[in-house]
Short mmCIF file of C-alpha atoms in Angstrom, two decimals:
data_model
loop_
_atom_site.label_atom_id
_atom_site.label_comp_id
_atom_site.label_asym_id
_atom_site.label_seq_id
_atom_site.Cartn_x
_atom_site.Cartn_y
_atom_site.Cartn_z
CA MET K 16 -2.36 9.75 9.76
CA GLN K 17 -4.20 12.21 7.53
CA MET K 18 -4.93 9.39 5.03
CA GLY K 19 -6.96 7.47 7.60
CA PHE K 20 -8.60 10.35 9.51
CA SER K 21 -11.58 11.27 7.33
CA SER K 22 -13.21 7.82 7.33
CA PRO K 23 -13.64 7.22 11.12
CA ALA K 24 -14.31 10.94 11.74
CA GLU K 25 -17.03 11.32 9.11
CA SER K 26 -20.18 10.65 11.15
CA GLY K 27 -18.97 12.71 14.13
CA ILE K 28 -18.08 15.76 12.06
CA LEU K 29 -21.32 15.60 10.06
CA ASP K 30 -23.45 15.39 13.21
CA GLU K 31 -21.61 17.97 15.33
CA LEU K 32 -20.87 20.66 12.73
CA GLY K 33 -23.92 20.04 10.54
CA LEU K 34 -21.93 19.69 7.31
CA SER K 35 -23.57 18.50 4.13
CA LEU K 36 -22.10 15.53 2.27
CA THR K 37 -20.79 17.93 -0.37
CA GLU K 38 -18.97 19.98 2.27
CA TYR K 39 -17.53 16.85 3.84
CA SER K 40 -16.42 15.58 0.44
CA LEU K 41 -14.51 18.83 0.00
CA PHE K 42 -12.95 18.35 3.44
CA GLY K 43 -11.92 14.80 2.56
CA SER K 44 -10.42 15.71 -0.82
CA ILE K 45 -8.80 19.07 -0.02
CA SER K 46 -5.81 17.28 1.50
CA THR K 47 -4.93 16.26 -2.07
CA VAL K 48 -4.78 19.95 -3.00
CA GLY K 49 -2.48 20.47 -0.03
CA SER K 50 -0.30 17.57 -1.18
CA LEU K 51 -0.03 19.24 -4.59
CA LEU K 52 1.15 22.47 -2.96
CA GLY K 53 3.55 20.49 -0.77
CA ALA K 54 4.88 18.76 -3.87
CA VAL K 55 5.65 22.12 -5.49
CA LEU K 56 7.39 23.39 -2.35
CA CYS K 57 9.31 20.29 -1.25
CA GLY K 58 12.17 20.44 -3.75
CA LYS K 59 13.07 24.08 -3.10
CA ILE K 60 12.70 23.71 0.66
CA THR K 61 14.97 20.66 0.89
CA ASP K 62 17.54 22.18 -1.44
CA VAL K 63 17.75 25.50 0.43
CA ILE K 64 17.40 24.54 4.11
CA GLY K 65 18.29 20.86 3.97
CA ARG K 66 16.51 17.58 4.64
CA ARG K 67 16.15 18.32 8.37
CA GLY K 68 14.75 21.73 7.51
CA GLY K 69 12.20 20.05 5.25
CA LEU K 70 11.11 17.83 8.13
CA TRP K 71 10.73 20.85 10.39
CA VAL K 72 8.56 22.69 7.85
CA SER K 73 6.45 19.58 7.32
CA ASP K 74 5.88 19.16 11.06
CA ALA K 75 4.92 22.82 11.44
CA PHE K 76 2.24 22.56 8.75
CA CYS K 77 0.89 19.32 10.23
CA ILE K 78 0.74 20.64 13.80
CA VAL K 79 -1.08 23.80 12.73
CA GLY K 80 -3.45 21.74 10.61
CA TRP K 81 -4.36 19.20 13.29
CA LEU K 82 -4.95 21.95 15.85
CA ALA K 83 -7.19 23.82 13.40
CA ILE K 84 -9.24 20.66 12.83
CA ALA K 85 -9.42 19.79 16.54
CA PHE K 86 -10.72 23.23 17.57
CA SER K 87 -12.79 23.84 14.45
CA LYS K 88 -16.18 25.52 14.83
CA GLY K 89 -17.18 25.42 11.18
CA VAL K 90 -16.34 24.25 7.70
CA TRP K 91 -13.82 27.03 6.94
CA SER K 92 -11.35 26.22 9.73
CA LEU K 93 -11.90 22.51 9.09
CA ASP K 94 -10.85 22.85 5.45
CA VAL K 95 -7.91 25.14 6.26
CA GLY K 96 -6.65 22.59 8.78
CA ARG K 97 -7.02 19.72 6.33
CA LEU K 98 -5.23 21.75 3.63
CA SER K 99 -2.35 22.50 6.02
CA VAL K 100 -1.98 18.83 6.96
CA GLY K 101 -2.00 17.96 3.25
CA ILE K 102 0.84 20.41 2.57
CA GLY K 103 2.89 18.94 5.41
CA THR K 104 2.26 15.40 4.20
CA GLY K 105 3.16 16.36 0.63
CA ILE K 106 6.53 17.65 1.79
CA LEU K 107 7.11 14.70 4.12
CA SER K 108 6.34 12.08 1.47
CA TYR K 109 9.36 13.28 -0.51
CA VAL K 110 11.75 14.29 2.27
CA THR K 111 11.53 11.01 4.21
CA PRO K 112 12.68 8.54 1.51
CA THR K 113 15.29 11.04 0.30
CA TYR K 114 16.78 11.51 3.77
CA ILE K 115 16.77 7.77 4.49
CA ALA K 116 18.47 6.99 1.18
CA GLU K 117 21.17 9.59 1.80
CA ILE K 118 22.12 8.62 5.35
CA THR K 119 21.93 4.81 5.43
CA PRO K 120 24.68 2.37 4.39
CA GLN K 121 24.08 0.65 1.05
CA ASN K 122 23.38 -2.75 2.64
CA LEU K 123 20.64 -1.34 4.91
CA ARG K 124 19.13 1.34 2.67
CA GLY K 125 16.23 -0.75 1.36
CA ALA K 126 15.30 -2.23 4.73
CA CYS K 127 15.30 1.18 6.46
CA ALA K 128 13.08 2.66 3.75
CA ALA K 129 10.76 -0.37 3.91
CA LEU K 130 10.55 0.02 7.69
CA SER K 131 9.42 3.61 7.17
CA MET K 132 6.66 2.40 4.84
CA LEU K 133 5.64 -0.23 7.41
CA MET K 134 5.25 2.43 10.08
CA THR K 135 3.11 4.49 7.70
CA GLY K 136 0.78 1.55 7.12
CA PHE K 137 0.72 0.77 10.82
CA GLY K 138 -0.20 4.38 11.58
CA ILE K 139 -3.14 4.31 9.15
CA SER K 140 -4.45 1.09 10.69
CA LEU K 141 -4.04 2.54 14.20
CA VAL K 142 -6.07 5.62 13.22
CA PHE K 143 -8.94 3.39 12.07
CA ILE K 144 -8.90 1.51 15.39
CA ILE K 145 -8.60 4.57 17.65
CA GLY K 146 -11.06 6.53 15.54
CA SER K 147 -13.74 3.93 16.11
CA ILE K 148 -13.65 4.41 19.89
CA CYS K 149 -12.84 8.09 20.48
CA HIS K 150 -14.22 11.52 19.52
CA TRP K 151 -12.98 13.02 16.25
CA ARG K 152 -11.53 16.07 18.01
CA ILE K 153 -9.47 13.85 20.28
CA LEU K 154 -8.32 11.90 17.21
CA ALA K 155 -7.17 15.17 15.62
CA LEU K 156 -5.29 16.15 18.80
CA LEU K 157 -3.61 12.73 18.81
CA GLY K 158 -2.32 13.60 15.34
CA VAL K 159 -0.24 16.38 16.91
CA ILE K 160 1.71 13.93 19.10
CA PRO K 161 3.84 12.19 16.43
CA CYS K 162 4.52 15.57 14.82
CA LEU K 163 5.80 16.99 18.12
CA LEU K 164 7.89 13.90 18.76
CA GLN K 165 9.49 14.17 15.32
CA LEU K 166 9.97 17.91 15.75
CA LEU K 167 11.95 17.28 18.93
CA GLY K 168 13.71 14.25 17.50
CA ILE K 169 15.10 16.26 14.59
CA PHE K 170 17.44 17.99 17.07
CA LEU K 171 19.04 14.58 17.73
CA ILE K 172 19.73 13.57 14.11
CA PRO K 173 22.39 14.93 11.73
CA GLU K 174 21.82 16.59 8.38
CA SER K 175 22.21 14.47 5.26
CA PRO K 176 25.97 14.19 4.51
CA ARG K 177 25.27 14.37 0.78
CA TRP K 178 23.27 17.58 1.13
CA LEU K 179 26.11 19.03 3.21
CA ALA K 180 28.60 18.04 0.52
CA ASN K 181 26.45 19.64 -2.16
CA ALA K 182 26.29 22.80 -0.03
CA GLY K 183 30.09 22.83 0.32
CA GLN K 184 30.06 22.24 4.09
CA GLU K 185 32.93 19.73 4.29
CA LYS K 186 33.54 19.88 8.05
CA GLU K 187 29.85 19.42 8.78
CA LEU K 188 29.82 16.53 6.29
CA GLU K 189 32.55 14.68 8.19
CA PHE K 190 30.88 15.31 11.56
CA ALA K 191 27.47 14.09 10.33
CA LEU K 192 28.88 10.99 8.65
CA GLN K 193 30.96 10.07 11.70
CA LEU K 194 27.88 10.41 13.88
CA LEU K 195 25.90 8.17 11.55
CA ARG K 196 28.55 5.46 11.13
CA GLY K 197 29.93 5.43 14.69
CA LYS K 198 32.92 7.11 16.35
CA ASN K 199 35.27 4.15 15.78
CA VAL K 200 34.51 3.73 12.08
CA ASP K 201 36.95 5.03 9.46
CA ILE K 202 34.89 7.30 7.21
CA SER K 203 37.74 8.80 5.18
CA TYR K 204 37.07 6.71 2.06
CA GLU K 205 33.32 7.42 2.09
CA VAL K 206 33.93 11.15 2.66
CA ALA K 207 36.37 11.27 -0.25
CA GLU K 208 33.96 9.37 -2.50
CA ILE K 209 31.03 11.68 -1.71
CA THR K 210 33.17 14.80 -2.05
CA ASP K 211 34.70 13.74 -5.38
CA TYR K 212 31.30 12.91 -6.82
CA MET K 213 29.84 16.25 -5.72
CA GLN K 214 32.77 18.11 -7.23
CA SER K 215 32.22 16.34 -10.55
CA LEU K 216 28.54 17.32 -10.46
CA GLN K 217 29.44 20.93 -9.72
CA TYR K 218 31.83 20.88 -12.69
CA GLN K 219 29.13 19.48 -14.95
CA LYS K 220 26.67 22.02 -13.63
CA ALA K 221 29.02 24.87 -14.38
CA GLU K 222 29.31 23.66 -17.98
CA ALA K 223 25.61 22.93 -18.40
CA GLY K 224 24.13 26.26 -17.32
CA ILE K 225 20.42 26.69 -16.66
CA MET K 226 17.59 24.17 -16.93
CA GLU K 227 19.81 21.54 -15.36
CA LEU K 228 17.05 19.01 -14.86
CA PHE K 229 15.97 18.91 -18.50
CA GLN K 230 19.32 18.00 -19.98
CA ARG K 231 19.63 14.75 -21.90
CA LYS K 232 22.05 13.25 -19.38
CA TYR K 233 19.32 13.13 -16.73
CA SER K 234 16.60 11.80 -19.07
CA TYR K 235 17.01 8.15 -18.05
CA ALA K 236 16.75 8.90 -14.33
CA ILE K 237 13.68 11.11 -14.89
CA LEU K 238 12.10 8.49 -17.17
CA VAL K 239 12.51 5.84 -14.45
CA GLY K 240 10.97 8.17 -11.85
CA VAL K 241 8.00 9.19 -14.02
CA GLY K 242 7.34 5.61 -15.09
CA LEU K 243 7.37 4.28 -11.53
CA VAL K 244 5.04 7.03 -10.27
CA ALA K 245 2.64 6.44 -13.17
CA LEU K 246 2.67 2.67 -12.58
CA GLN K 247 2.09 3.11 -8.85
CA GLN K 248 -0.90 5.43 -9.20
CA PHE K 249 -2.58 4.44 -12.47
CA GLY K 250 -2.13 0.77 -11.60
CA GLY K 251 -4.86 1.30 -9.01
CA LEU K 252 -3.02 1.85 -5.72
CA SER K 253 -5.13 4.84 -4.66
CA ALA K 254 -8.35 3.19 -5.81
CA TYR K 255 -7.79 0.16 -3.58
CA THR K 256 -6.61 2.14 -0.55
CA SER K 257 -9.44 4.70 -0.82
CA TYR K 258 -12.36 2.48 -1.86
CA MET K 259 -11.55 -0.96 -0.45
CA SER K 260 -14.69 -1.13 1.73
CA PHE K 261 -16.86 0.11 -1.15
CA ILE K 262 -15.38 -2.48 -3.54
CA LEU K 263 -16.01 -5.34 -1.14
CA GLU K 264 -19.55 -4.22 -0.30
CA SER K 265 -20.38 -3.76 -3.99
CA ALA K 266 -19.18 -7.28 -4.64
CA GLY K 267 -21.46 -8.60 -1.90
CA PHE K 268 -18.78 -9.34 0.70
CA SER K 269 -18.76 -8.02 4.28
CA SER K 270 -16.46 -4.99 4.38
CA ALA K 271 -15.70 -5.54 8.09
CA ILE K 272 -14.49 -9.11 7.57
CA GLY K 273 -12.79 -8.23 4.30
CA SER K 274 -10.97 -5.25 5.83
CA ALA K 275 -9.74 -7.40 8.71
CA ILE K 276 -8.41 -10.09 6.36
CA THR K 277 -6.83 -7.48 4.10
CA SER K 278 -5.21 -5.63 7.01
CA ILE K 279 -3.60 -8.84 8.26
CA ALA K 280 -2.29 -9.66 4.76
CA GLN K 281 -1.02 -6.09 4.38
CA LEU K 282 0.85 -6.20 7.69
CA VAL K 283 2.46 -9.57 6.86
CA MET K 284 3.64 -8.38 3.45
CA ASN K 285 4.91 -5.06 4.82
CA ILE K 286 7.02 -6.90 7.39
CA SER K 287 8.22 -9.37 4.75
CA SER K 288 9.40 -6.56 2.48
CA ILE K 289 11.82 -5.35 5.17
CA PHE K 290 13.71 -8.64 5.02
CA LEU K 291 13.37 -9.23 1.27
CA ILE K 292 14.25 -5.87 -0.27
CA ASP K 293 17.99 -5.92 0.48
CA ARG K 294 18.24 -9.67 -0.05
CA TYR K 295 16.55 -10.06 -3.43
CA GLY K 296 16.64 -6.48 -4.68
CA ARG K 297 14.21 -3.80 -5.79
CA ARG K 298 13.48 -5.03 -9.32
CA PRO K 299 12.41 -8.59 -8.35
CA LEU K 300 10.00 -7.24 -5.72
CA LEU K 301 8.63 -4.68 -8.18
CA LEU K 302 8.10 -7.42 -10.77
CA VAL K 303 6.32 -9.61 -8.21
CA SER K 304 4.26 -6.63 -7.04
CA SER K 305 3.27 -5.55 -10.57
CA SER K 306 2.40 -9.14 -11.50
CA GLY K 307 0.32 -9.50 -8.33
CA MET K 308 -1.51 -6.23 -9.03
CA CYS K 309 -2.16 -7.34 -12.61
CA LEU K 310 -3.54 -10.71 -11.50
CA GLY K 311 -5.46 -9.26 -8.53
CA SER K 312 -7.20 -6.58 -10.60
CA LEU K 313 -8.00 -9.16 -13.26
CA THR K 314 -9.57 -11.41 -10.61
CA THR K 315 -11.57 -8.52 -9.15
CA GLY K 316 -12.75 -7.55 -12.62
CA VAL K 317 -13.86 -11.12 -13.35
CA SER K 318 -15.83 -11.21 -10.08
CA PHE K 319 -17.80 -8.10 -11.07
CA LEU K 320 -18.24 -9.43 -14.60
CA LEU K 321 -19.81 -12.59 -13.17
CA LYS K 322 -21.98 -10.51 -10.82
CA SER K 323 -23.28 -8.26 -13.62
CA SER K 324 -24.01 -11.35 -15.74
CA HIS K 325 -25.91 -12.93 -12.81
CA MET K 326 -23.51 -15.86 -12.78
CA GLY K 327 -21.62 -17.35 -9.86
CA LYS K 328 -23.55 -15.52 -7.14
CA GLU K 329 -21.72 -17.48 -4.45
CA THR K 330 -18.25 -17.37 -5.98
CA SER K 331 -18.10 -13.76 -7.22
CA PRO K 332 -17.87 -12.16 -3.71
CA VAL K 333 -15.09 -14.60 -2.79
CA LEU K 334 -13.27 -13.80 -6.04
CA ALA K 335 -13.54 -10.10 -5.25
CA LEU K 336 -12.05 -10.64 -1.80
CA ILE K 337 -9.21 -12.71 -3.28
CA GLY K 338 -8.55 -10.02 -5.87
CA VAL K 339 -8.51 -7.20 -3.31
CA VAL K 340 -6.29 -9.15 -0.88
CA VAL K 341 -3.84 -10.00 -3.68
CA CYS K 342 -3.73 -6.35 -4.83
CA VAL K 343 -3.27 -4.86 -1.36
CA SER K 344 -0.62 -7.50 -0.51
CA SER K 345 1.19 -6.76 -3.77
CA ILE K 346 1.10 -3.03 -3.04
CA SER K 347 2.57 -3.65 0.41
CA ILE K 348 5.49 -5.73 -0.82
CA GLY K 349 6.51 -3.50 -3.71
CA LEU K 350 4.56 -0.75 -5.44
CA GLY K 351 3.55 0.96 -2.20
CA GLY K 352 7.05 2.09 -1.27
CA ILE K 353 9.80 0.79 -3.55
CA PRO K 354 9.20 3.35 -6.36
CA TRP K 355 10.13 6.17 -3.97
CA ILE K 356 13.14 4.25 -2.69
CA ILE K 357 14.44 3.89 -6.25
CA ILE K 358 13.65 7.52 -7.07
CA ALA K 359 15.65 8.67 -4.04
CA GLU K 360 18.54 6.45 -5.18
CA VAL K 361 18.71 7.28 -8.90
CA ILE K 362 18.15 11.06 -8.92
CA PRO K 363 21.50 12.93 -8.54
CA VAL K 364 21.76 15.25 -5.54
CA ASN K 365 22.31 18.39 -7.61
CA VAL K 366 18.89 18.05 -9.32
CA LYS K 367 17.07 16.18 -6.55
CA GLY K 368 15.13 19.23 -5.42
CA SER K 369 13.62 20.14 -8.79
CA ALA K 370 13.14 16.49 -9.77
CA GLY K 371 11.51 15.75 -6.43
CA SER K 372 9.05 18.61 -6.87
CA ILE K 373 8.05 17.46 -10.35
CA LEU K 374 7.72 13.79 -9.42
CA ASN K 375 5.87 14.57 -6.19
CA LEU K 376 3.53 16.87 -8.13
CA LEU K 377 2.96 14.11 -10.68
CA ASN K 378 2.27 11.66 -7.87
CA SER K 379 -0.28 13.90 -6.13
CA SER K 380 -1.99 14.79 -9.43
CA SER K 381 -2.20 11.14 -10.46
CA ASN K 382 -3.53 10.24 -7.03
CA TRP K 383 -6.30 12.80 -7.38
CA ILE K 384 -7.18 11.66 -10.91
CA VAL K 385 -7.47 8.00 -9.87
CA VAL K 386 -9.51 8.74 -6.74
CA TYR K 387 -11.76 11.22 -8.57
CA THR K 388 -12.43 9.05 -11.62
CA PHE K 389 -12.94 5.71 -9.86
CA ASN K 390 -16.64 6.18 -9.10
CA PHE K 391 -17.36 7.36 -12.66
CA LEU K 392 -15.47 4.41 -14.14
CA PHE K 393 -17.18 2.02 -11.75
CA VAL K 394 -20.62 3.27 -12.84
CA TRP K 395 -19.55 2.95 -16.48
CA SER K 396 -18.34 -0.62 -15.96
CA SER K 397 -17.76 -2.22 -12.57
CA ALA K 398 -15.58 -4.87 -14.22
CA GLY K 399 -13.96 -2.59 -16.81
CA VAL K 400 -12.29 -0.29 -14.30
CA PHE K 401 -10.35 -3.22 -12.82
CA PHE K 402 -9.45 -4.57 -16.26
CA ILE K 403 -7.95 -1.14 -17.02
CA TYR K 404 -5.84 -1.29 -13.85
CA SER K 405 -4.78 -4.84 -14.75
CA ALA K 406 -3.70 -3.78 -18.26
CA ILE K 407 -1.66 -0.84 -16.88
CA CYS K 408 0.09 -3.16 -14.42
CA GLY K 409 0.80 -5.57 -17.30
CA LEU K 410 2.56 -2.75 -19.15
CA GLY K 411 4.30 -1.91 -15.87
CA ILE K 412 5.84 -5.38 -15.75
CA ILE K 413 7.49 -4.73 -19.12
CA PHE K 414 8.64 -1.27 -18.02
CA VAL K 415 10.25 -2.58 -14.83
CA ALA K 416 11.89 -5.52 -16.62
CA LYS K 417 13.34 -3.38 -19.43
CA LEU K 418 14.13 0.02 -17.92
CA VAL K 419 14.29 0.05 -14.11
CA PRO K 420 17.87 -0.47 -12.84
CA GLU K 421 18.70 -2.66 -9.85
CA THR K 422 20.08 -0.54 -7.02
CA LYS K 423 20.54 -3.14 -4.28
CA GLY K 424 23.93 -3.04 -2.57
CA ARG K 425 25.24 -0.13 -4.65
CA LYS K 426 26.43 3.24 -3.38
CA LEU K 427 24.35 6.25 -4.36
CA GLU K 428 27.24 7.81 -6.23
CA GLU K 429 27.77 4.60 -8.21
CA ILE K 430 24.06 4.31 -9.07
CA GLN K 431 23.71 7.91 -10.16
CA ALA K 432 26.92 7.95 -12.18
CA SER K 433 25.85 4.81 -14.05
CA ILE K 434 22.53 6.25 -15.27
CA ILE K 435 23.75 9.71 -16.31
CA ILE K 436 23.87 9.75 -20.11
CA ASP K 437 27.10 11.19 -21.47
#
């Protein structure tokens, strides 16, 4: 929700609290700083107190943040609240895909993760709709509701069996797995498989010593994670999600109509990904997504090139819309969520905390860089910025095709064992 709050709340906050545009820009961007802090904390938190504990901490930060915003009397409490929500979101963005990957059966893992991404997109769209008809303080208070519901719901869900195995809690592991799979399901084979794999990791860890994450045997898994995060962010994801209305208006197309068309396309592709990800696999959808982003950014760049050359005055706005719709649709079917699904699948449990912190930190930093530099790049060359995104996505196609492993229908232990370099 925090991603969609600042846009509909802008005019209300500026008028009521008398903030300058500079102060409001700080309020809008400080959530990224919070996400950076959350990225640093998330690995240690989830390793020490578990995945459920990470969700609890995330909810606590978000609840405090939304309440601070809702009852804010000035810029200081407004920024503190936004920072707190950013920290909670930074933790949540890592814990959620990790928890889903570790509790779901291999044949449903992709669909469950894709459903989580769909709900995220739906929540952002809902904030835009509600924010247009209600006061910004009420909108902030509404942000507390899903946090409270999740906080209460955590009492009804088990801890990740793989985290329990890594913590040496074998009885709790069996109880959690039985609860997840059903009371009449034989879990003995899965318990033995998880336990054996964790014991082998503990043995390797005892031999390896300190700086576990930076050993050569984990280099492939880390390379895949870093490459996917870089492709997701520097391919233009944050630019399109943050500046879509600005891009359309600059191209001469109505942002209201364009946003409606784009939202419909986004929803359709998000729903489609739920049914496609476990049928066709992660790599094919990533290849389609990267290719779509490459083509979409190229089309958007051409539209601005025509506009700056005073050619195709009637066609350039339509080309821009087509480019934006293709990019946002491509993000929804692949690059928006699949990178984090794969990261949760390929990173071994014993280094998942430290790896998650680094990759989440890289993601938040890259997000900030792309959002911060977009306006400068757009002023430098309105077409050039999209050609840069297109070129990065072109390189991303090669990266996915050559280096990203397919994880569909494979157990986590099998995936992780296959990419550890001996």
